[in-house]
């Protein structure tokens, strides 16, 4: 009888799975788009997803890694570039900003940047957690790799990694030789990006290095009111590093970074005519005509970090990471995108943080693991106005403004550990846990003004009446987040795993809350401090996630893939939002943030790369096919909101008093397309004294809902993007020349937006105008819920861009 080895059986099974999927979903580490390192020619990439160095194939986590070289070859410009080729993720620039990040992984995230709301995806710059989304759209330069960890990472990465984590890792300095490199991109819209990087070893134990970047281009459109370029880019950035010692004994790294973004305000595109002015819809989606220009758009971000490592023994390494960061973003956001002030939001965001983390990493034959402690002290504050248009005899108030100041202080400490025990050469179990104490102190001050914006925002508004909110509260949230996994390796080339993880995102206080809108729960005619506190408070949200996965490298690394299936039970979902209202006869907006939701997410993720041929057309050439596939079935199981005047199906019921109604069947998970897929074909061949690589990538996402309530205006139907690159690299890798084309078909697709229309409170469908005799709302069509013109404003992804890249190393 013929004997078949375990390895052979797994090879055959894996080949059947991968080859079946490859033609539709292939992805390669090719130059046309930033490609997963799991698809690189060398599959032995080392990642630090579990806070210790491991081969990507061995990590029982759904992770996609991109090398700095692959990102550079593809012409990737910033962190959002990897969104198209990573399954079940959405990374995009937030609405009216240039550098604020909105990140969602497996249906979990947060797109509201106001102080008080926490991110659902953690972003780490060289293992330093960035507490706020402002200035978090990191430009790609001087990068070693980027890792995207999908699923809750609460055990090792703490609070606010309930959806996953992004790790941006910069390059270490060369300890032996001096280096200098220059890189430039030149292209359409007068694009000119220049990056210079250098390092110098001063002696055997000390070296210094620095990078400076100038990133700029004209806008994709114009602001027809101010004359400014719209969607332009104007950034200076720099990093500096000092390293001493060796990883084998004692290693110290001191790094600092600085970014200054003076790009113009990003103006939105209206999808409906002005309901009061009749202003028509513009023909170019990248044009705008908002008139708000104060405060002057300006974003600064900077920080320093010190990392100390001591190899105490052959098996034990002690690490300490101390950091301090600060940023300030001033931005004028014209929600209505019209010359007159109707729903104008000037804003200034300020954030600062310092953190301390200690780790003890053990690497033994049978046991590997990490234990540690973490502390974060952070402060996030903002001031923003909502300048509303008013009309009518009773509301003839010029420049009426609702002004909000928010200040949130966070003090978090945690202890954590994660240990892997190798039961045999094939079986291993990992267990871990993290205990977190998260103290939040929130202040919200709101007032009404006449005469324009607040003085702090460049206006001359004068306070009207008493404060409408003067909230000051604090609460400590505590949580234990465990993690466990079991791994089976039938051979070195195969890894199967099953895991469980719990995630936790901190609670807080609604930064847009309005004390005068708090419900009088006991009906005594007075809003007590306890009632106001409960109205502002929202609790943490939590997720229990279960995952199984299979990773393999077959046929001498000619075929590689990673397959994962997951199920997540998402509880106490925080649903932030705001709505127009009239309080005590004054038009304003009201924060509406609750733990209204319960949701489930289940899906699959598949990444693969196949080398289809080598040495077939010319000696030394290769043809690769690679791809990704993500599927997620994400839905609300419960979504409770107070509704009056309508029944549970959204039918008018004038006599029905306000009561809790479950509207889950009418709500959607935002920024989470059901399908995400990409495929890349890459051919490389030696030419003369170098290597030329031609590649093309097509990515596709199904329909995306911008908010929990579906919008016939903002929601983006499924769309495809097509990119291509042609890159030549010299034999000694000293020179590179590339030609890159992004969004070749010039597809216009919505990435974010605002909508303030009167809607059915159950179904969310915009309602028709209901007061036909009103000079404002009498026009046929929709009715505004905030302002007079109606706000349906969108922001779009980049149009077609063609640019050349040049690189040289000395």
CSV table of C-alpha atoms in Angstrom, one decimal, residues 65 69 181 209 237 398 424 461 471 493 501 541 563 593 614 642 678 718 792:
chain,number,residue,atom,x,y,z
A,65,UNK,CA,2.0,43.2,5.9
A,69,UNK,CA,10.1,48.7,-0.9
A,181,UNK,CA,19.0,58.5,-0.9
A,209,UNK,CA,19.9,59.7,10.6
A,237,UNK,CA,7.5,66.6,7.0
A,398,UNK,CA,-28.0,87.7,11.8
A,424,UNK,CA,4.9,19.5,20.7
A,461,UNK,CA,-19.9,86.6,18.0
A,471,UNK,CA,-21.1,69.9,31.9
A,493,UNK,CA,4.9,25.3,5.5
A,501,UNK,CA,-10.3,37.5,21.5
A,541,UNK,CA,-18.6,48.9,23.6
A,563,UNK,CA,-7.5,32.0,4.7
A,593,UNK,CA,-24.9,59.5,21.2
A,614,UNK,CA,9.7,31.6,-14.4
A,642,UNK,CA,-36.9,57.0,20.9
A,678,UNK,CA,-8.4,42.9,-5.7
A,718,UNK,CA,-20.1,49.3,-5.9
A,792,UNK,CA,-26.2,67.0,1.2
